[in-house]
Amino acid sequence: MRSLALALRRHPEWMVAAVLVVAVVTIGLINPVFWQPANIFSLLRASVITGILALAVLLVMLSGGIDVSFPAFAIAAMYLTVRAMVAWGFDGVLLPFAMATAIGIGLGLVNAAFVHYLRMIPLIVTLGTGTAVRGFILGVVGTSQINIDQMPPLLINFARQDLFTVTQADGSPAGLSAMVLLYAVIALLVHLMLRHTMMGRSIYALGGGEEAARRVGFNTRRTTFFIYGLAGALAGFAGLLHGAMIWTANPRDMVGLELDVIAAVVLGGASIFGGRGSVIGTMLGVLTLVVITNSLIILGVDTTWQRVVVGLIVIAATAATAWRDRKRIA
Amino acid sequence: MTAPLIELRHIGKSFAAVRALDDVSLSIGRGEIHCLAGENGSGKSTLIKVISGVWQPDQGEILIDGQPVGGLTPRSAIAHGVQVIYQDFSLFPNLSVAENLALSSELQEGRKLVSWRRVRRIAAEAIAKLGVDLDLDALVETLPTAGKQLVAIARALMSDPRLLIMDEPTTALTGREVEALFRVVRDIQSRGIAVLFVSHKMREMLEISERLTVIRSGRVVAAGPISEFDENKITRAMTGQEIAAEGYRWNGDPRGKPLLEVAALSIPGQLENIALRIMPGEIVGVSGLLGSGRTELALTLFGMKPGYQGRVRIDGREVRLDSVQEAIGHGIAYVPEDRLTEGLFLTQTIDRNMLVTSHDRLSRGGVMQGGRAAREASGMIREMAIATPTGDRPVTQLSGGNQQRVVIGRWLMNDPRLLILNGPTVGVDVGSKAGIHRKIRELAQSRGLGVLMISDDLPELVDHCNRILVLHRGRLVSDTPAAETNEAKLSEMLGALA
Ligand SMILES: Nc1ncnc2c1ncn2[C@@H]1O[C@H](COP(=O)(O)OP(=O)(O)OP(=O)(O)O)[C@@H](O)[C@H]1O
Ligand SMILES: [Mg+2]
């Protein structure tokens, strides 16, 4: 047991990989429809938004904090951007994404300021900023949903692209969304940043011990602002991508999504105490969560059970990591 | 005459109402080994933090190479060649040994990218400099205390400091490791590097240092070349009184019912066929080199090695100790080695840290009896002479030695029958060391508490135990009455085993 705990501490990815394999094999045995390209592709597509948001949460969790404001930031960035595009009659891809990302960064820096200067607990800060931002959007900007008929067409077409299409056994086509590639590229960049830059290592160091990080000479303020700024950027970007992928900009969207995303990150081996976690683990965690929750339908389980399943995954994953990270007794 | 390497002039520093440093002046020459002594809470760590730029002094100035350096920060102190090994090591438990070693130099060089090859190379060099063997890929949190400390030392040595400050570097090391450390210290001294050394062990101070400064309640009370001091003089300066040690005699009935009886205790690869008995009121010392199985023995008795082979009897009744709950249920208490990092809930108050093991006892119907709990906690703060105005302060505000007393006090509150102490006074100054020992003796004599005391501090064992066991490679190799042995004999015996 001890060496298992040790191995898991070093390579938590194996654990979630094993869970994923078991889940996939079981689901595939119960209903072979699972293995159809259309289903696989749709699962991959469904993990894009959760995945990018999970990367944002991973950054914050690595540093020892937790973020629950990102769905609000994502929606704010998306709704403000789309409203602006509609109002100004502008259509495009690059500029809107730049705007959404910038809004995310700005909001993320607010989180960072509270966490760093006021030494507030990240959970409380992000609960507050998240709620405030949602309130602002609904109260000041608007509550009306922007539907497909008003959505900027270039934006929608961008998110609609497929990487390739295959013809399934029954002759119907199935395409793999190009957004999956986009997600993979973002994940790779975050991975390289975490693994191979001093900034990335300073995030781990901060999670290992803030005082120790300061003593070694890390600029913890810069690191904190970087973490929350980048998390905000990822949230803003993911928000607009989400709107483009579902062809609607709904200011009430993504409510309760934080739990799913945090569940995925913890499932991927990140420690709720900070300092431990990886991009690859997080991606596997996201995929596992998406596979399990989205397969309930083809397993013939009522979708109302979906929330129960998410809750159970959170509990099981946190229990497993807590067991792994348990301290020797005092 | 050249200016000293570093000079402190009339330094003062207060924390709210606590005057931690008061008009402290001190100078350290190039290549000098300087020892800083003082009781727990006298301000040693605070002084170090002032030199290393963690705290800004309220009064006074710091000169390096004769030049005043105002507003020292951790970074600029490092740039001036000041390196500190803190009492809590300040390592990153979640990172590998290699990365812990390489991070600061990568940072100093202003690198933006990490090359893992270079990290390994830097780390390997650092380890080689210290002349020890460490697994570079191990996560630091998986290392034993001594290993963590070696990493911290190796890391500090890497940047070729001009002044190396060590806050109680030897407290968690075994005799042999201390010797190895002293060799390194002398070696770096020969390269012209000064060392400021904090220790509670007289022998070490006298052996290694050239100059000594003693502080008491934040003031310098004695300073000078080491040749002007002996143990008594240092003790007197530190405490303002003399402390004489007299050995512990147990005068119970040897044919009485043993409190603890262990027979044929084995854990494959860790312990082999251990037999021992502890009578009520006995204080039994356990010595042995690192890896001798002493800690494993303690952990087994505390229920942390379920599935051990062999028999354990308490008060003549056979029991199994397969969980910590069972062990506590049988009146066994364990104070671990690494109290500083493992035993305390650092974000909590002193009171809460005291009371964590007493919740069941102090609650009625699941509700904690607040008044009684507070009374008991403050009683124990007084008994253990913990230097704090009230128990509702965060435990982090206490000095290292006082934090340790909190952990010991916590276990004493539950009236244990058998108290297992792993390094009971590591990092505790002479004055409070005597206090802790007095308390342990008193409990042994008046209430028949049995004590198993694991320690590397041989004089401590000789002076405070009535019997001393020596373990080696998991086996009990000697069991002698303390009166029949002494420090020299014991250390000779351990030396022969090494
Ligand atoms: N951050 C802090 N806030 C408040 N008081 C503090 C703080 N740090 C230290 N003190 C107080 O300053 C005094 C000196 O503490 P310091 O840690 O320097 O003692 P020390 O000599 O290192 O003792 P030890 O041998 O126990 O480590 C103590 O009374 C301590 O309680
Ligand atoms: Mg100290």
mmCIF file of N, CA and C in Angstrom, chain A residues 2 6 9-10 62 194-199 201-202 204-219 222 274-276 327-330, chain B residues 49 75 78 86 88 90-95 99 103-104 106-107 111-114 116 135 137-139 141-142 155 304-305 324 334 336 342-343 410-411:
data_model
loop_
_atom_site.group_PDB
_atom_site.id
_atom_site.type_symbol
_atom_site.label_atom_id
_atom_site.label_comp_id
_atom_site.label_asym_id
_atom_site.label_seq_id
_atom_site.Cartn_x
_atom_site.Cartn_y
_atom_site.Cartn_z
ATOM 1 N N ARG A 2 1.936 1.166 0.789
ATOM 2 C CA ARG A 2 2.787 2.324 0.933
ATOM 3 C C ARG A 2 3.479 2.669 -0.381
ATOM 4 N N LEU A 6 3.226 5.914 -2.782
ATOM 5 C CA LEU A 6 4.416 6.624 -3.232
ATOM 6 C C LEU A 6 4.411 6.774 -4.752
ATOM 7 N N ARG A 9 2.005 9.271 -5.796
ATOM 8 C CA ARG A 9 2.426 10.619 -5.501
ATOM 9 C C ARG A 9 3.329 11.135 -6.616
ATOM 10 N N ARG A 10 4.140 10.220 -7.133
ATOM 11 C CA ARG A 10 5.037 10.650 -8.199
ATOM 12 C C ARG A 10 4.332 10.739 -9.541
ATOM 13 N N LEU A 62 -2.448 24.508 -8.275
ATOM 14 C CA LEU A 62 -1.026 24.224 -8.086
ATOM 15 C C LEU A 62 -0.407 25.188 -7.086
ATOM 16 N N LEU A 194 4.574 25.229 -17.559
ATOM 17 C CA LEU A 194 4.701 24.708 -16.196
ATOM 18 C C LEU A 194 5.979 23.915 -16.002
ATOM 19 N N ARG A 195 6.351 23.177 -17.011
ATOM 20 C CA ARG A 195 7.435 22.224 -16.865
ATOM 21 C C ARG A 195 8.800 22.868 -17.154
ATOM 22 N N HIS A 196 8.834 23.791 -18.087
ATOM 23 C CA HIS A 196 10.139 24.235 -18.582
ATOM 24 C C HIS A 196 10.446 25.717 -18.418
ATOM 25 N N THR A 197 9.589 26.450 -17.721
ATOM 26 C CA THR A 197 9.959 27.847 -17.469
ATOM 27 C C THR A 197 10.068 28.069 -15.965
ATOM 28 N N MET A 198 10.866 29.059 -15.593
ATOM 29 C CA MET A 198 10.996 29.378 -14.185
ATOM 30 C C MET A 198 9.660 29.843 -13.634
ATOM 31 N N MET A 199 8.876 30.532 -14.470
ATOM 32 C CA MET A 199 7.564 30.961 -14.000
ATOM 33 C C MET A 199 6.733 29.747 -13.605
ATOM 34 N N ARG A 201 7.799 26.799 -12.686
ATOM 35 C CA ARG A 201 8.319 26.173 -11.461
ATOM 36 C C ARG A 201 7.996 27.022 -10.252
ATOM 37 N N SER A 202 7.914 28.337 -10.447
ATOM 38 C CA SER A 202 7.587 29.187 -9.300
ATOM 39 C C SER A 202 6.148 28.935 -8.840
ATOM 40 N N TYR A 204 4.705 25.919 -8.860
ATOM 41 C CA TYR A 204 4.836 24.735 -8.009
ATOM 42 C C TYR A 204 5.469 25.107 -6.669
ATOM 43 N N ALA A 205 6.499 25.966 -6.736
ATOM 44 C CA ALA A 205 7.186 26.352 -5.505
ATOM 45 C C ALA A 205 6.224 27.068 -4.558
ATOM 46 N N LEU A 206 5.402 27.933 -5.124
ATOM 47 C CA LEU A 206 4.427 28.659 -4.309
ATOM 48 C C LEU A 206 3.483 27.669 -3.624
ATOM 49 N N GLY A 207 3.080 26.651 -4.377
ATOM 50 C CA GLY A 207 2.203 25.644 -3.792
ATOM 51 C C GLY A 207 2.912 24.795 -2.749
ATOM 52 N N GLY A 208 4.219 24.668 -2.876
ATOM 53 C CA GLY A 208 4.984 23.883 -1.904
ATOM 54 C C GLY A 208 5.197 24.638 -0.617
ATOM 55 N N GLY A 209 5.197 25.946 -0.675
ATOM 56 C CA GLY A 209 5.386 26.751 0.529
ATOM 57 C C GLY A 209 5.683 28.182 0.147
ATOM 58 N N GLU A 210 4.761 29.073 0.493
ATOM 59 C CA GLU A 210 4.909 30.456 0.065
ATOM 60 C C GLU A 210 6.141 31.096 0.706
ATOM 61 N N GLU A 211 6.299 30.834 2.000
ATOM 62 C CA GLU A 211 7.417 31.410 2.738
ATOM 63 C C GLU A 211 8.746 30.925 2.136
ATOM 64 N N ALA A 212 8.814 29.623 1.890
ATOM 65 C CA ALA A 212 10.035 29.055 1.316
ATOM 66 C C ALA A 212 10.299 29.658 -0.060
ATOM 67 N N ALA A 213 9.243 29.855 -0.832
ATOM 68 C CA ALA A 213 9.403 30.424 -2.173
ATOM 69 C C ALA A 213 9.978 31.834 -2.078
ATOM 70 N N ARG A 214 9.480 32.593 -1.121
ATOM 71 C CA ARG A 214 9.971 33.951 -0.968
ATOM 72 C C ARG A 214 11.439 33.934 -0.534
ATOM 73 N N ARG A 215 11.770 33.015 0.364
ATOM 74 C CA ARG A 215 13.145 32.972 0.857
ATOM 75 C C ARG A 215 14.138 32.611 -0.230
ATOM 76 N N VAL A 216 13.728 31.729 -1.129
ATOM 77 C CA VAL A 216 14.634 31.346 -2.197
ATOM 78 C C VAL A 216 14.829 32.511 -3.164
ATOM 79 N N GLY A 217 13.905 33.443 -3.157
ATOM 80 C CA GLY A 217 14.061 34.618 -3.995
ATOM 81 C C GLY A 217 13.033 34.724 -5.108
ATOM 82 N N PHE A 218 11.994 33.895 -5.053
ATOM 83 C CA PHE A 218 10.935 34.047 -6.047
ATOM 84 C C PHE A 218 10.164 35.325 -5.778
ATOM 85 N N ASN A 219 9.746 35.956 -6.847
ATOM 86 C CA ASN A 219 8.888 37.114 -6.726
ATOM 87 C C ASN A 219 7.452 36.594 -6.671
ATOM 88 N N ARG A 222 4.658 38.573 -8.504
ATOM 89 C CA ARG A 222 4.589 38.384 -9.951
ATOM 90 C C ARG A 222 3.955 37.035 -10.272
ATOM 91 N N GLY A 274 -2.328 22.012 -2.970
ATOM 92 C CA GLY A 274 -1.367 22.747 -3.788
ATOM 93 C C GLY A 274 -0.089 21.990 -4.054
ATOM 94 N N GLY A 275 0.622 22.451 -5.087
ATOM 95 C CA GLY A 275 1.961 21.934 -5.352
ATOM 96 C C GLY A 275 2.023 20.657 -6.156
ATOM 97 N N ARG A 276 0.889 20.040 -6.421
ATOM 98 C CA ARG A 276 0.920 18.770 -7.115
ATOM 99 C C ARG A 276 -0.154 18.737 -8.188
ATOM 100 N N LYS A 327 -0.620 13.075 5.783
ATOM 101 C CA LYS A 327 0.625 13.269 6.523
ATOM 102 C C LYS A 327 0.777 12.147 7.521
ATOM 103 N N ARG A 328 2.017 11.841 7.854
ATOM 104 C CA ARG A 328 2.220 10.904 8.946
ATOM 105 C C ARG A 328 1.643 11.519 10.209
ATOM 106 N N ILE A 329 1.129 10.661 11.068
ATOM 107 C CA ILE A 329 0.381 11.181 12.213
ATOM 108 C C ILE A 329 1.283 11.918 13.199
ATOM 109 N N ALA A 330 0.695 12.903 13.839
ATOM 110 C CA ALA A 330 1.467 13.720 14.802
ATOM 111 C C ALA A 330 1.843 12.905 16.023
ATOM 112 N N LYS B 49 16.892 36.405 10.988
ATOM 113 C CA LYS B 49 15.988 36.919 9.962
ATOM 114 C C LYS B 49 16.285 38.384 9.645
ATOM 115 N N ARG B 75 16.526 38.875 -1.110
ATOM 116 C CA ARG B 75 17.278 38.797 -2.347
ATOM 117 C C ARG B 75 18.604 39.545 -2.266
ATOM 118 N N ILE B 78 21.101 37.718 -0.131
ATOM 119 C CA ILE B 78 21.725 36.629 -0.874
ATOM 120 C C ILE B 78 22.794 37.186 -1.808
ATOM 121 N N TYR B 86 17.277 27.635 7.420
ATOM 122 C CA TYR B 86 16.328 27.903 8.486
ATOM 123 C C TYR B 86 16.023 26.652 9.280
ATOM 124 N N ASP B 88 13.195 25.453 9.901
ATOM 125 C CA ASP B 88 12.208 24.592 9.236
ATOM 126 C C ASP B 88 12.651 24.222 7.819
ATOM 127 N N SER B 90 12.842 25.356 5.021
ATOM 128 C CA SER B 90 12.363 26.106 3.861
ATOM 129 C C SER B 90 12.595 25.377 2.542
ATOM 130 N N LEU B 91 12.263 24.116 2.531
ATOM 131 C CA LEU B 91 12.378 23.366 1.270
ATOM 132 C C LEU B 91 10.988 23.247 0.648
ATOM 133 N N PHE B 92 10.962 22.759 -0.577
ATOM 134 C CA PHE B 92 9.689 22.516 -1.239
ATOM 135 C C PHE B 92 9.405 21.025 -1.190
ATOM 136 N N PRO B 93 8.505 20.602 -0.312
ATOM 137 C CA PRO B 93 8.278 19.171 -0.130
ATOM 138 C C PRO B 93 7.771 18.495 -1.396
ATOM 139 N N ASN B 94 7.092 19.269 -2.233
ATOM 140 C CA ASN B 94 6.456 18.675 -3.408
ATOM 141 C C ASN B 94 7.395 18.579 -4.608
ATOM 142 N N LEU B 95 8.616 19.070 -4.458
ATOM 143 C CA LEU B 95 9.549 19.012 -5.587
ATOM 144 C C LEU B 95 10.680 18.033 -5.288
ATOM 145 N N GLU B 99 15.550 19.531 -7.935
ATOM 146 C CA GLU B 99 14.971 20.843 -8.188
ATOM 147 C C GLU B 99 15.113 21.765 -6.984
ATOM 148 N N LEU B 103 16.914 25.258 -7.911
ATOM 149 C CA LEU B 103 16.026 26.412 -8.131
ATOM 150 C C LEU B 103 16.662 27.749 -7.803
ATOM 151 N N SER B 104 17.297 27.829 -6.622
ATOM 152 C CA SER B 104 17.749 29.161 -6.231
ATOM 153 C C SER B 104 18.878 29.658 -7.125
ATOM 154 N N GLU B 106 19.338 28.854 -10.258
ATOM 155 C CA GLU B 106 18.715 29.201 -11.532
ATOM 156 C C GLU B 106 18.085 30.585 -11.433
ATOM 157 N N LEU B 107 17.505 30.826 -10.282
ATOM 158 C CA LEU B 107 16.836 32.090 -10.042
ATOM 159 C C LEU B 107 17.843 33.234 -9.969
ATOM 160 N N ARG B 111 17.525 33.036 -14.894
ATOM 161 C CA ARG B 111 17.058 32.214 -16.014
ATOM 162 C C ARG B 111 15.551 32.268 -16.146
ATOM 163 N N LYS B 112 15.105 32.125 -17.393
ATOM 164 C CA LYS B 112 13.666 32.110 -17.636
ATOM 165 C C LYS B 112 13.207 30.688 -17.943
ATOM 166 N N LEU B 113 14.120 29.897 -18.503
ATOM 167 C CA LEU B 113 13.752 28.540 -18.890
ATOM 168 C C LEU B 113 14.483 27.531 -18.012
ATOM 169 N N VAL B 114 13.881 26.367 -17.869
ATOM 170 C CA VAL B 114 14.472 25.322 -17.043
ATOM 171 C C VAL B 114 14.992 24.211 -17.937
ATOM 172 N N TRP B 116 16.234 20.552 -17.582
ATOM 173 C CA TRP B 116 16.282 19.521 -16.543
ATOM 174 C C TRP B 116 17.641 18.853 -16.485
ATOM 175 N N ASP B 135 19.321 10.635 -3.202
ATOM 176 C CA ASP B 135 18.631 10.340 -4.454
ATOM 177 C C ASP B 135 18.075 11.644 -5.028
ATOM 178 N N ASP B 137 16.225 12.240 -7.479
ATOM 179 C CA ASP B 137 14.850 12.249 -7.987
ATOM 180 C C ASP B 137 13.801 12.080 -6.902
ATOM 181 N N ALA B 138 14.240 11.802 -5.680
ATOM 182 C CA ALA B 138 13.265 11.616 -4.603
ATOM 183 C C ALA B 138 12.553 12.930 -4.328
ATOM 184 N N LEU B 139 11.257 12.846 -4.013
ATOM 185 C CA LEU B 139 10.561 14.042 -3.570
ATOM 186 C C LEU B 139 11.045 14.349 -2.160
ATOM 187 N N GLU B 141 9.622 15.538 0.369
ATOM 188 C CA GLU B 141 8.742 15.154 1.473
ATOM 189 C C GLU B 141 8.905 13.684 1.863
ATOM 190 N N THR B 142 9.496 12.884 0.972
ATOM 191 C CA THR B 142 9.666 11.478 1.326
ATOM 192 C C THR B 142 10.973 11.234 2.080
ATOM 193 N N ARG B 155 22.011 23.034 -0.485
ATOM 194 C CA ARG B 155 21.496 24.149 -1.265
ATOM 195 C C ARG B 155 22.182 25.456 -0.867
ATOM 196 N N MET B 304 1.321 1.957 14.656
ATOM 197 C CA MET B 304 1.455 2.382 13.270
ATOM 198 C C MET B 304 2.109 1.348 12.376
ATOM 199 N N LYS B 305 2.369 0.173 12.938
ATOM 200 C CA LYS B 305 2.906 -0.909 12.106
ATOM 201 C C LYS B 305 2.004 -2.121 12.298
ATOM 202 N N VAL B 324 -3.528 3.281 15.713
ATOM 203 C CA VAL B 324 -3.193 4.346 16.649
ATOM 204 C C VAL B 324 -4.278 4.445 17.720
ATOM 205 N N TYR B 334 2.743 9.165 21.815
ATOM 206 C CA TYR B 334 3.975 9.212 21.016
ATOM 207 C C TYR B 334 4.256 10.633 20.568
ATOM 208 N N PRO B 336 6.553 12.516 18.075
ATOM 209 C CA PRO B 336 7.443 12.130 16.983
ATOM 210 C C PRO B 336 8.689 12.993 16.899
ATOM 211 N N GLU B 342 5.676 18.043 11.567
ATOM 212 C CA GLU B 342 4.605 17.058 11.506
ATOM 213 C C GLU B 342 3.625 17.135 12.654
ATOM 214 N N GLY B 343 4.074 17.651 13.765
ATOM 215 C CA GLY B 343 3.229 17.545 14.937
ATOM 216 C C GLY B 343 2.286 18.717 15.150
ATOM 217 N N ARG B 410 0.821 18.543 24.896
ATOM 218 C CA ARG B 410 -0.416 17.987 24.366
ATOM 219 C C ARG B 410 -0.607 16.533 24.822
ATOM 220 N N TRP B 411 0.461 15.769 24.733
ATOM 221 C CA TRP B 411 0.326 14.357 25.084
ATOM 222 C C TRP B 411 0.247 14.148 26.589
#
